[in-house]
Coordinates of C-alpha atoms and ligand atoms in Angstrom, one line a residue:
M1 CA -29.9 -136.5 -37.2
T2 CA -26.8 -135.4 -38.9
A3 CA -26.3 -133.3 -35.8
R4 CA -25.7 -136.5 -33.9
R5 CA -23.0 -137.7 -36.3
K6 CA -21.2 -134.4 -36.0
C7 CA -21.5 -134.3 -32.2
G8 CA -18.2 -134.0 -30.6
A9 CA -16.4 -132.7 -33.7
E10 CA -13.5 -130.5 -32.8
R11 CA -14.8 -127.0 -32.5
G12 CA -11.7 -125.0 -31.6
G13 CA -13.6 -121.8 -30.8
R14 CA -14.4 -121.1 -34.5
E15 CA -17.3 -118.7 -35.0
G16 CA -19.0 -121.1 -37.4
P17 CA -20.6 -120.3 -40.7
P18 CA -22.8 -117.3 -41.0
L19 CA -26.5 -117.6 -40.1
W20 CA -27.6 -117.4 -43.6
A21 CA -26.0 -120.7 -44.2
A22 CA -28.2 -122.2 -41.6
L23 CA -31.2 -120.6 -43.2
V24 CA -30.3 -122.0 -46.6
A25 CA -29.8 -125.4 -44.9
V26 CA -33.3 -125.2 -43.4
A27 CA -34.8 -124.0 -46.6
C28 CA -33.3 -126.9 -48.4
S29 CA -34.6 -129.2 -45.7
K30 CA -31.0 -130.1 -44.6
P31 CA -30.6 -130.6 -40.9
W32 CA -28.9 -127.9 -39.0
S33 CA -25.4 -128.7 -38.1
P34 CA -24.9 -127.4 -34.6
S35 CA -21.3 -128.5 -34.2
E36 CA -20.3 -125.9 -36.9
Y37 CA -21.1 -123.2 -34.4
S38 CA -18.9 -122.3 -31.5
E39 CA -20.4 -121.6 -28.2
A40 CA -19.3 -118.0 -28.6
A41 CA -21.3 -117.8 -31.9
L42 CA -24.3 -119.3 -30.2
V43 CA -24.6 -116.6 -27.7
A44 CA -23.2 -113.8 -29.8
N45 CA -26.7 -112.3 -30.6
V46 CA -28.3 -112.5 -27.3
G47 CA -28.4 -109.4 -25.0
R48 CA -25.6 -108.8 -22.5
G49 CA -27.7 -109.7 -19.5
F50 CA -28.8 -113.0 -21.0
A51 CA -29.6 -115.5 -18.1
L52 CA -28.2 -118.9 -18.7
G53 CA -29.2 -121.4 -16.1
A54 CA -30.6 -124.8 -15.2
A55 CA -33.9 -125.8 -13.8
T56 CA -35.4 -128.3 -11.3
A57 CA -38.6 -128.5 -9.2
A58 CA -38.9 -129.4 -5.5
H59 CA -40.9 -132.6 -5.7
Q60 CA -38.6 -134.0 -8.4
I61 CA -35.4 -133.6 -6.5
E62 CA -35.9 -132.9 -2.8
G63 CA -37.1 -136.3 -1.5
G64 CA -39.1 -137.0 1.5
N65 CA -42.1 -134.9 0.4
D66 CA -45.6 -135.5 1.7
N67 CA -48.1 -134.0 -0.7
D68 CA -50.8 -135.0 -3.2
W69 CA -48.2 -136.5 -5.6
S70 CA -46.6 -138.7 -3.0
A71 CA -50.1 -140.1 -2.2
W72 CA -50.8 -140.6 -5.9
E73 CA -47.5 -142.5 -6.4
A74 CA -48.7 -145.2 -4.1
G75 CA -51.8 -145.9 -6.1
A76 CA -52.9 -147.6 -9.4
F77 CA -55.5 -147.1 -12.1
S78 CA -58.6 -149.3 -12.2
S79 CA -56.8 -151.4 -14.8
G80 CA -54.3 -152.3 -12.1
R81 CA -51.4 -150.4 -13.7
A82 CA -49.4 -148.3 -11.3
H83 CA -49.9 -144.5 -11.5
V84 CA -46.2 -144.1 -12.1
K85 CA -44.3 -146.2 -14.6
G86 CA -42.7 -149.3 -13.1
G87 CA -44.4 -148.5 -9.7
D88 CA -41.6 -145.9 -9.0
R89 CA -42.1 -143.6 -6.1
S90 CA -40.4 -140.2 -5.7
G91 CA -39.1 -141.4 -2.3
L92 CA -35.7 -139.9 -1.5
A93 CA -35.4 -138.5 -5.1
C94 CA -32.0 -136.8 -5.4
D95 CA -32.1 -136.1 -1.6
S96 CA -31.6 -132.4 -2.4
W97 CA -33.4 -131.5 0.8
N98 CA -30.2 -132.6 2.4
L99 CA -27.7 -132.3 -0.4
W100 CA -28.5 -128.8 -1.5
E101 CA -24.9 -127.6 -0.9
R102 CA -23.8 -130.1 -3.4
D103 CA -26.4 -128.9 -5.9
V104 CA -25.1 -125.4 -5.6
G105 CA -21.6 -126.9 -6.1
V106 CA -22.9 -128.4 -9.3
L107 CA -24.1 -125.0 -10.5
R108 CA -20.8 -123.6 -9.7
E109 CA -19.0 -126.3 -11.6
L110 CA -21.1 -125.5 -14.6
G111 CA -20.3 -121.8 -14.3
L112 CA -24.0 -121.0 -14.1
R113 CA -25.2 -117.7 -12.6
H114 CA -28.9 -118.6 -12.7
Y115 CA -31.0 -121.5 -11.2
R116 CA -34.7 -122.1 -11.5
M117 CA -36.0 -124.1 -8.6
S118 CA -39.3 -124.4 -6.7
I119 CA -40.2 -124.1 -3.1
E120 CA -42.5 -126.8 -1.8
W121 CA -45.9 -125.5 -0.7
S122 CA -46.6 -128.7 1.3
R123 CA -43.4 -128.3 3.3
L124 CA -44.0 -124.6 4.0
V125 CA -47.7 -124.8 4.7
P126 CA -48.2 -128.4 6.0
V127 CA -51.5 -127.4 7.6
R128 CA -54.0 -124.7 6.5
G129 CA -52.9 -121.4 7.9
G130 CA -49.6 -122.8 9.2
W131 CA -46.0 -122.0 8.3
D132 CA -43.0 -124.3 8.9
E133 CA -40.2 -122.0 10.2
A134 CA -37.6 -124.8 9.9
A135 CA -38.4 -125.5 6.3
A136 CA -38.4 -121.7 5.5
A137 CA -35.0 -121.4 7.2
R138 CA -33.6 -124.2 5.0
Y139 CA -34.7 -122.4 1.9
R140 CA -33.2 -119.2 3.2
Q141 CA -29.9 -121.1 3.7
M142 CA -30.0 -122.3 0.1
F143 CA -30.7 -118.9 -1.3
A144 CA -28.0 -117.4 0.8
L145 CA -25.4 -119.8 -0.5
M146 CA -26.5 -119.2 -4.0
R147 CA -26.2 -115.5 -3.6
Q148 CA -22.8 -115.9 -2.1
S149 CA -21.9 -117.9 -5.1
G150 CA -23.1 -115.3 -7.6
I151 CA -26.2 -117.4 -8.5
A152 CA -29.6 -115.8 -8.9
P153 CA -32.5 -118.0 -7.9
A154 CA -35.7 -118.0 -10.0
V155 CA -38.3 -119.4 -7.8
T156 CA -41.5 -121.3 -8.7
L157 CA -44.3 -121.2 -6.1
H158 CA -46.5 -124.0 -7.5
H159 CA -44.9 -126.7 -9.6
F160 CA -47.6 -129.3 -9.8
T161 CA -47.7 -130.5 -6.2
L162 CA -50.3 -129.5 -3.6
P163 CA -50.3 -129.8 0.2
R164 CA -52.5 -132.7 1.3
W165 CA -55.0 -130.5 3.2
F166 CA -55.5 -128.4 0.1
A167 CA -55.9 -131.4 -2.2
E168 CA -58.1 -133.3 0.1
R169 CA -60.7 -130.6 0.4
G170 CA -61.0 -130.3 -3.4
G171 CA -57.8 -128.8 -4.7
W172 CA -58.3 -125.9 -7.1
E173 CA -62.0 -126.6 -7.2
H174 CA -62.5 -125.4 -3.6
P175 CA -64.0 -121.9 -3.4
E176 CA -61.1 -120.7 -1.2
A177 CA -58.4 -122.2 -3.3
V178 CA -57.2 -118.9 -4.8
A179 CA -57.2 -117.1 -1.5
D180 CA -55.3 -119.9 0.2
F181 CA -52.7 -119.8 -2.6
A182 CA -52.4 -116.1 -2.3
D183 CA -51.8 -116.4 1.5
Y184 CA -48.9 -118.8 0.9
V185 CA -47.5 -116.5 -1.8
A186 CA -47.7 -113.6 0.6
R187 CA -45.7 -115.5 3.3
A188 CA -43.1 -116.6 0.7
A189 CA -42.7 -113.0 -0.5
D190 CA -42.2 -111.8 3.0
Q191 CA -39.8 -114.5 3.9
F192 CA -37.7 -114.7 0.8
G193 CA -38.2 -111.4 -1.0
D194 CA -34.9 -110.0 0.1
Q195 CA -33.1 -113.0 -1.5
V196 CA -35.3 -113.7 -4.5
D197 CA -36.1 -111.2 -7.3
R198 CA -37.4 -113.5 -10.0
W199 CA -40.7 -115.4 -9.4
I200 CA -42.7 -117.9 -11.3
T201 CA -46.2 -118.1 -9.9
I202 CA -47.5 -121.4 -11.4
N203 CA -45.8 -123.9 -13.6
E204 CA -47.7 -125.0 -16.7
P205 CA -51.3 -124.5 -15.8
N206 CA -52.3 -126.0 -19.2
V207 CA -50.4 -129.2 -18.5
Y208 CA -51.8 -129.4 -15.0
A209 CA -55.4 -129.1 -16.2
V210 CA -55.0 -131.6 -19.1
L211 CA -53.1 -134.3 -17.2
G212 CA -54.9 -134.0 -13.9
Y213 CA -58.5 -133.2 -15.0
M214 CA -58.9 -134.2 -18.7
D215 CA -56.6 -137.2 -19.3
G216 CA -56.7 -138.3 -15.7
K217 CA -53.1 -139.4 -15.8
W218 CA -52.0 -137.2 -12.9
P219 CA -53.6 -136.4 -9.5
P220 CA -56.5 -136.0 -8.9
G221 CA -57.1 -138.5 -11.8
V222 CA -60.2 -136.8 -13.2
Q223 CA -61.4 -137.3 -16.8
D224 CA -63.7 -134.4 -17.4
A225 CA -62.9 -131.7 -19.9
R226 CA -65.3 -129.2 -18.4
R227 CA -63.8 -129.5 -15.0
G228 CA -60.3 -129.2 -16.5
A229 CA -61.2 -126.0 -18.2
R230 CA -62.7 -124.6 -15.0
V231 CA -59.5 -125.5 -13.2
L232 CA -57.4 -123.8 -15.8
A233 CA -59.5 -120.6 -15.4
T234 CA -59.0 -120.8 -11.6
L235 CA -55.3 -121.2 -12.1
L236 CA -55.3 -118.0 -14.2
R237 CA -57.1 -116.1 -11.4
A238 CA -54.6 -117.6 -8.9
H239 CA -51.8 -116.3 -11.0
A240 CA -53.3 -112.8 -11.1
E241 CA -53.6 -112.7 -7.3
A242 CA -50.1 -114.1 -6.9
Y243 CA -48.7 -111.5 -9.3
A244 CA -50.4 -108.7 -7.4
T245 CA -49.2 -110.1 -4.0
L246 CA -45.6 -110.4 -5.1
K247 CA -45.5 -107.0 -6.6
A248 CA -46.9 -105.4 -3.5
R249 CA -44.9 -107.4 -0.9
D250 CA -41.5 -108.1 -2.5
T251 CA -40.1 -104.6 -2.8
R252 CA -36.6 -105.6 -1.7
D253 CA -33.9 -105.8 -4.4
A254 CA -31.7 -108.9 -3.7
D255 CA -28.9 -108.1 -6.1
G256 CA -28.9 -104.3 -6.4
D257 CA -29.8 -104.3 -10.1
G258 CA -32.8 -102.0 -9.4
V259 CA -35.4 -104.8 -9.8
S260 CA -37.0 -106.1 -6.7
S261 CA -39.5 -108.5 -8.2
E262 CA -40.1 -109.7 -11.7
V263 CA -43.0 -112.1 -12.0
G264 CA -44.2 -114.4 -14.6
I265 CA -45.8 -117.8 -15.3
A266 CA -44.2 -120.8 -16.9
H267 CA -46.2 -121.5 -20.0
H268 CA -45.7 -124.9 -21.8
A269 CA -46.2 -124.7 -25.5
R270 CA -45.9 -127.3 -28.2
V271 CA -46.2 -127.2 -32.0
F272 CA -49.3 -129.0 -33.2
Q273 CA -48.7 -130.3 -36.7
P274 CA -51.6 -131.5 -38.8
G275 CA -50.8 -135.1 -39.8
S276 CA -52.0 -134.7 -43.4
I277 CA -53.9 -132.4 -45.7
N278 CA -57.2 -133.8 -44.3
P279 CA -59.1 -130.7 -43.1
L280 CA -60.2 -132.7 -40.0
D281 CA -56.5 -133.1 -39.0
H282 CA -56.1 -129.4 -39.4
L283 CA -59.2 -128.8 -37.3
V284 CA -58.0 -130.9 -34.4
A285 CA -54.5 -129.4 -34.6
H286 CA -56.0 -125.9 -34.6
A287 CA -58.3 -126.7 -31.6
S288 CA -55.4 -128.1 -29.6
D289 CA -53.3 -125.1 -30.4
E290 CA -56.0 -122.6 -29.4
F291 CA -56.6 -124.4 -26.1
F292 CA -53.1 -125.4 -25.2
N293 CA -50.9 -122.7 -26.6
Q294 CA -53.1 -119.7 -26.9
A295 CA -55.6 -119.5 -24.1
V296 CA -53.2 -118.8 -21.3
P297 CA -51.1 -116.0 -22.8
E298 CA -54.2 -114.4 -24.4
A299 CA -55.9 -114.4 -21.0
I300 CA -52.9 -112.7 -19.3
A301 CA -52.4 -110.2 -22.1
T302 CA -56.1 -109.2 -22.2
G303 CA -57.6 -110.0 -18.8
R304 CA -60.2 -112.0 -20.7
I305 CA -60.3 -115.8 -20.0
R306 CA -61.6 -117.5 -23.0
I307 CA -61.3 -121.3 -23.1
S308 CA -63.3 -123.1 -25.6
V309 CA -63.4 -126.5 -27.1
P310 CA -66.1 -126.8 -29.8
G311 CA -69.2 -128.6 -28.4
T312 CA -67.8 -129.1 -24.9
I313 CA -66.3 -126.0 -23.3
D314 CA -67.1 -122.3 -23.5
I315 CA -65.7 -120.2 -20.8
D316 CA -65.6 -116.4 -21.4
E317 CA -65.0 -114.2 -18.4
T318 CA -62.9 -111.2 -17.6
Y319 CA -60.7 -110.9 -14.6
P320 CA -59.3 -107.4 -14.5
G321 CA -56.3 -108.2 -12.2
L322 CA -55.1 -110.6 -14.9
T323 CA -54.5 -107.9 -17.6
G324 CA -50.8 -107.6 -18.2
A325 CA -49.9 -109.6 -15.1
W326 CA -46.5 -110.7 -16.3
D327 CA -43.2 -109.0 -16.4
F328 CA -41.7 -111.6 -18.8
F329 CA -43.1 -114.4 -20.9
G330 CA -41.9 -117.7 -19.4
L331 CA -41.8 -120.4 -22.0
N332 CA -41.3 -124.1 -21.5
S333 CA -40.7 -125.8 -24.8
Y334 CA -39.7 -129.4 -25.6
T335 CA -41.3 -130.9 -28.7
R336 CA -43.9 -131.1 -31.4
D337 CA -47.0 -133.2 -31.7
H338 CA -48.3 -134.5 -35.0
M339 CA -52.1 -134.8 -34.9
R340 CA -54.8 -136.7 -36.7
V341 CA -58.5 -137.0 -36.2
D342 CA -59.7 -140.0 -34.3
L343 CA -63.4 -140.2 -33.6
G344 CA -62.9 -143.1 -31.2
T345 CA -61.2 -141.0 -28.5
P346 CA -62.8 -138.4 -26.1
S347 CA -60.5 -135.7 -27.6
L348 CA -61.4 -136.8 -31.1
S349 CA -57.7 -136.8 -31.9
Q350 CA -54.5 -138.7 -31.6
T351 CA -51.0 -137.5 -31.3
Y352 CA -48.1 -139.4 -32.8
V353 CA -44.5 -139.1 -34.1
P354 CA -44.1 -140.1 -37.8
D355 CA -41.5 -142.8 -38.5
G356 CA -38.0 -141.6 -39.0
K357 CA -38.2 -138.5 -36.9
P358 CA -35.5 -138.2 -34.2
T359 CA -36.9 -138.8 -30.7
T360 CA -35.8 -138.8 -27.1
D361 CA -35.8 -141.7 -24.7
L362 CA -39.4 -140.8 -23.8
G363 CA -40.4 -140.8 -27.5
W364 CA -40.8 -137.0 -27.8
E365 CA -39.8 -135.6 -31.2
I366 CA -36.7 -133.5 -31.3
Y367 CA -37.8 -130.4 -33.2
P368 CA -35.7 -127.3 -32.4
E369 CA -37.2 -125.3 -35.2
G370 CA -40.4 -125.5 -33.1
L371 CA -38.7 -123.2 -30.5
L372 CA -38.1 -120.6 -33.2
E373 CA -41.7 -120.9 -34.4
L374 CA -42.9 -120.3 -30.8
L375 CA -40.6 -117.4 -30.2
R376 CA -41.8 -115.7 -33.3
R377 CA -45.4 -116.2 -32.3
Y378 CA -45.0 -115.1 -28.7
A379 CA -43.0 -112.0 -29.6
R380 CA -46.3 -110.3 -30.3
Y381 CA -46.9 -109.9 -26.5
Q382 CA -43.9 -107.6 -26.3
R383 CA -42.5 -109.0 -23.2
P384 CA -39.0 -110.3 -22.7
I385 CA -39.2 -114.1 -23.3
V386 CA -37.4 -116.3 -20.8
I387 CA -37.1 -120.0 -21.7
L388 CA -37.7 -121.5 -18.3
E389 CA -37.5 -125.1 -19.5
N390 CA -36.0 -127.0 -22.4
G391 CA -34.3 -130.3 -22.3
I392 CA -34.1 -133.9 -23.3
A393 CA -34.5 -137.4 -21.8
D394 CA -31.3 -139.0 -23.0
R395 CA -29.8 -141.5 -20.7
S396 CA -27.0 -142.4 -23.0
D397 CA -26.1 -138.7 -23.5
L398 CA -25.6 -139.2 -27.2
Q399 CA -28.1 -136.5 -28.2
R400 CA -28.1 -133.9 -25.4
A401 CA -25.2 -131.8 -26.6
D402 CA -26.7 -131.3 -30.0
Y403 CA -30.1 -130.8 -28.6
I404 CA -28.8 -127.9 -26.5
R405 CA -26.8 -126.4 -29.4
L406 CA -29.7 -126.6 -31.8
H407 CA -32.1 -124.9 -29.4
L408 CA -29.4 -122.2 -28.8
L409 CA -29.2 -121.8 -32.5
A410 CA -33.0 -121.2 -32.6
I411 CA -32.6 -118.6 -29.9
T412 CA -29.7 -116.9 -31.7
R413 CA -31.9 -116.8 -34.8
A414 CA -34.7 -115.2 -32.9
A415 CA -32.4 -112.7 -31.3
R416 CA -31.2 -111.7 -34.8
E417 CA -34.8 -111.1 -35.8
G418 CA -35.1 -108.7 -32.8
I419 CA -37.1 -111.0 -30.6
P420 CA -36.0 -110.3 -27.0
V421 CA -35.1 -113.7 -25.6
T422 CA -33.5 -112.9 -22.3
G423 CA -32.8 -116.3 -20.7
Y424 CA -32.5 -120.0 -21.1
Y425 CA -32.8 -122.5 -18.2
H426 CA -31.9 -126.0 -19.2
W427 CA -34.1 -128.8 -17.9
S428 CA -32.6 -130.3 -15.9
L429 CA -29.6 -129.7 -13.6
M430 CA -29.6 -133.4 -12.8
D431 CA -31.7 -136.6 -13.3
N432 CA -34.8 -136.6 -11.2
F433 CA -38.3 -138.0 -10.6
E434 CA -40.1 -137.4 -13.9
W435 CA -43.7 -137.5 -12.7
A436 CA -45.7 -140.4 -14.3
E437 CA -42.6 -141.5 -16.1
G438 CA -40.9 -142.1 -12.7
Y439 CA -37.1 -142.5 -13.0
S440 CA -37.2 -143.7 -16.6
G441 CA -36.6 -140.2 -18.1
R442 CA -33.1 -139.0 -17.5
F443 CA -33.0 -135.3 -18.2
G444 CA -29.9 -134.4 -16.2
L445 CA -26.8 -132.5 -17.2
Y446 CA -25.6 -134.5 -14.2
A447 CA -26.4 -138.1 -13.9
V448 CA -27.7 -139.2 -10.5
D449 CA -27.1 -142.7 -9.2
F450 CA -30.4 -143.6 -7.6
D451 CA -29.1 -146.9 -6.4
D452 CA -26.5 -145.2 -4.3
P453 CA -27.7 -144.0 -0.9
A454 CA -25.4 -141.0 -1.2
R455 CA -27.1 -140.1 -4.6
R456 CA -23.8 -139.3 -6.2
R457 CA -24.1 -136.7 -9.0
T458 CA -21.7 -137.1 -12.0
A459 CA -21.4 -134.7 -14.9
R460 CA -22.4 -136.0 -18.3
D461 CA -20.3 -135.1 -21.2
S462 CA -22.9 -132.8 -22.6
A463 CA -22.7 -130.7 -19.5
S464 CA -19.5 -129.3 -21.1
V465 CA -21.7 -127.5 -23.7
I466 CA -23.5 -125.6 -21.0
R467 CA -20.2 -124.9 -19.3
S468 CA -18.7 -123.5 -22.5
L469 CA -21.8 -121.4 -23.1
A470 CA -21.6 -120.0 -19.6
G471 CA -17.9 -119.3 -20.2
A472 CA -18.7 -117.5 -23.5
L473 CA -21.3 -115.3 -21.8
A474 CA -18.9 -114.6 -18.9
G475 CA -16.2 -113.7 -21.4
R476 CA -18.5 -111.2 -23.1
A477 CA -19.6 -109.7 -19.8
A478 CA -16.0 -109.2 -18.8
S479 CA -15.1 -107.6 -22.1
A480 CA -18.1 -105.3 -21.8
T481 CA -16.8 -104.2 -18.4
D482 CA -13.3 -103.5 -19.9
E483 CA -14.8 -101.4 -22.6
Ligands
FCB501 C1 -42.2 -130.2 -17.8 C2 -42.3 -130.0 -16.3 C3 -41.0 -130.4 -15.6 C4 -40.4 -131.7 -16.2 C5 -40.3 -131.5 -17.7 C6 -39.6 -132.7 -18.4 O1 -43.5 -130.2 -18.4 O2 -42.6 -128.7 -16.0 O3 -41.4 -130.6 -14.2 O4 -41.1 -132.8 -15.8 O5 -41.6 -131.3 -18.3

């Protein structure tokens, strides 16, 4: 990427070339040159209330969790390969359960006013019908310190992990799964509603269904497309119930902005690129797109859950409570998949990254234009779009600064086109336990030393881009107040 070469070039607060220059560059297939844009220019087009933040999830940072994932981490596939790369276990993770004050300190160092985190269902409800008051009190302390520090929490209720009791009796396939989830959501709304206004019900139902039930790479390790599709449909119903519960029970406005609860889902989307002009490559890319990118938002927009994979799955049912059950469109976006037909695999397809494309440490293609494509596409739902995750595994930190700037450039373009992007949470605040990749993927703005019992957090150079963006937004907010 030219971007990488230019990284670190002196920027001196210039506004950068006009956006049409970037358009011309894109049209001529020239790489975008993010360092030509000052941070002020990168946020110039977004709305005044734009939420810039960072994101984490409980199991990935807290340490000491006891849930279906901690059980899974101890196991291996029938081939003998450990479930998690290198046999890593989440273990103490970042020890955020104890070091949460330091984490809030990190947010403050970055000048961030928004933090997406999750509360751990297995901690709060360790047994069916129970509620751990001490765990709840700890989360209340965390939220209180954030509020005192001018940081608004955005709280995810289910970020991949399940309490053991819930998983052991069949997880999302149990007939009472949706009701049990709604009970937990109700307690969370009652306990934290005065401190939390922004809620994310479920993180990435599509990823959960694919990796847990279709590819079998995550717990519960099932490889059955039909069951995966059913679980996805169940998660959508669970979302609808959670949405209704939060709207009914969280009527307390934590920050006095007139909004007591805004509720959404975190939808993971990827660009599926046919690998060639072969119509079969187009067919598999299209089918993946329909299933992965389209089924979830269409279901929430219309209340009709339609999940189909030709020849295998055909779900078509309505769930009235789902219709319009989102106050914002939460988007997680990272990469693009190139696809070709492969009759030798269960999905009849293969994903790959062509030679020469820039990739991250985990081999994901760096494709910021994809974010713009997704924003344009999802604008049709006429909801404010909040990017709830976007980031890069980059241990050396050579690419992260440009990655952030290029994605902000995509947002700025979208904003210019009138697409209401109202927030960006960078994944992640700090290095953490990256699921099946263990500790091999380093996504942090802050590096965490996992060999150090104190889990020291150290800012990476690229964190300065986020700090400058936060500064530019704060500067704008201050000048608006002066006006
Ligand atoms: C997303 C997950 C998040 C993190 C990033 C890298 O799919 O929601 O927990 O693992 O990927």
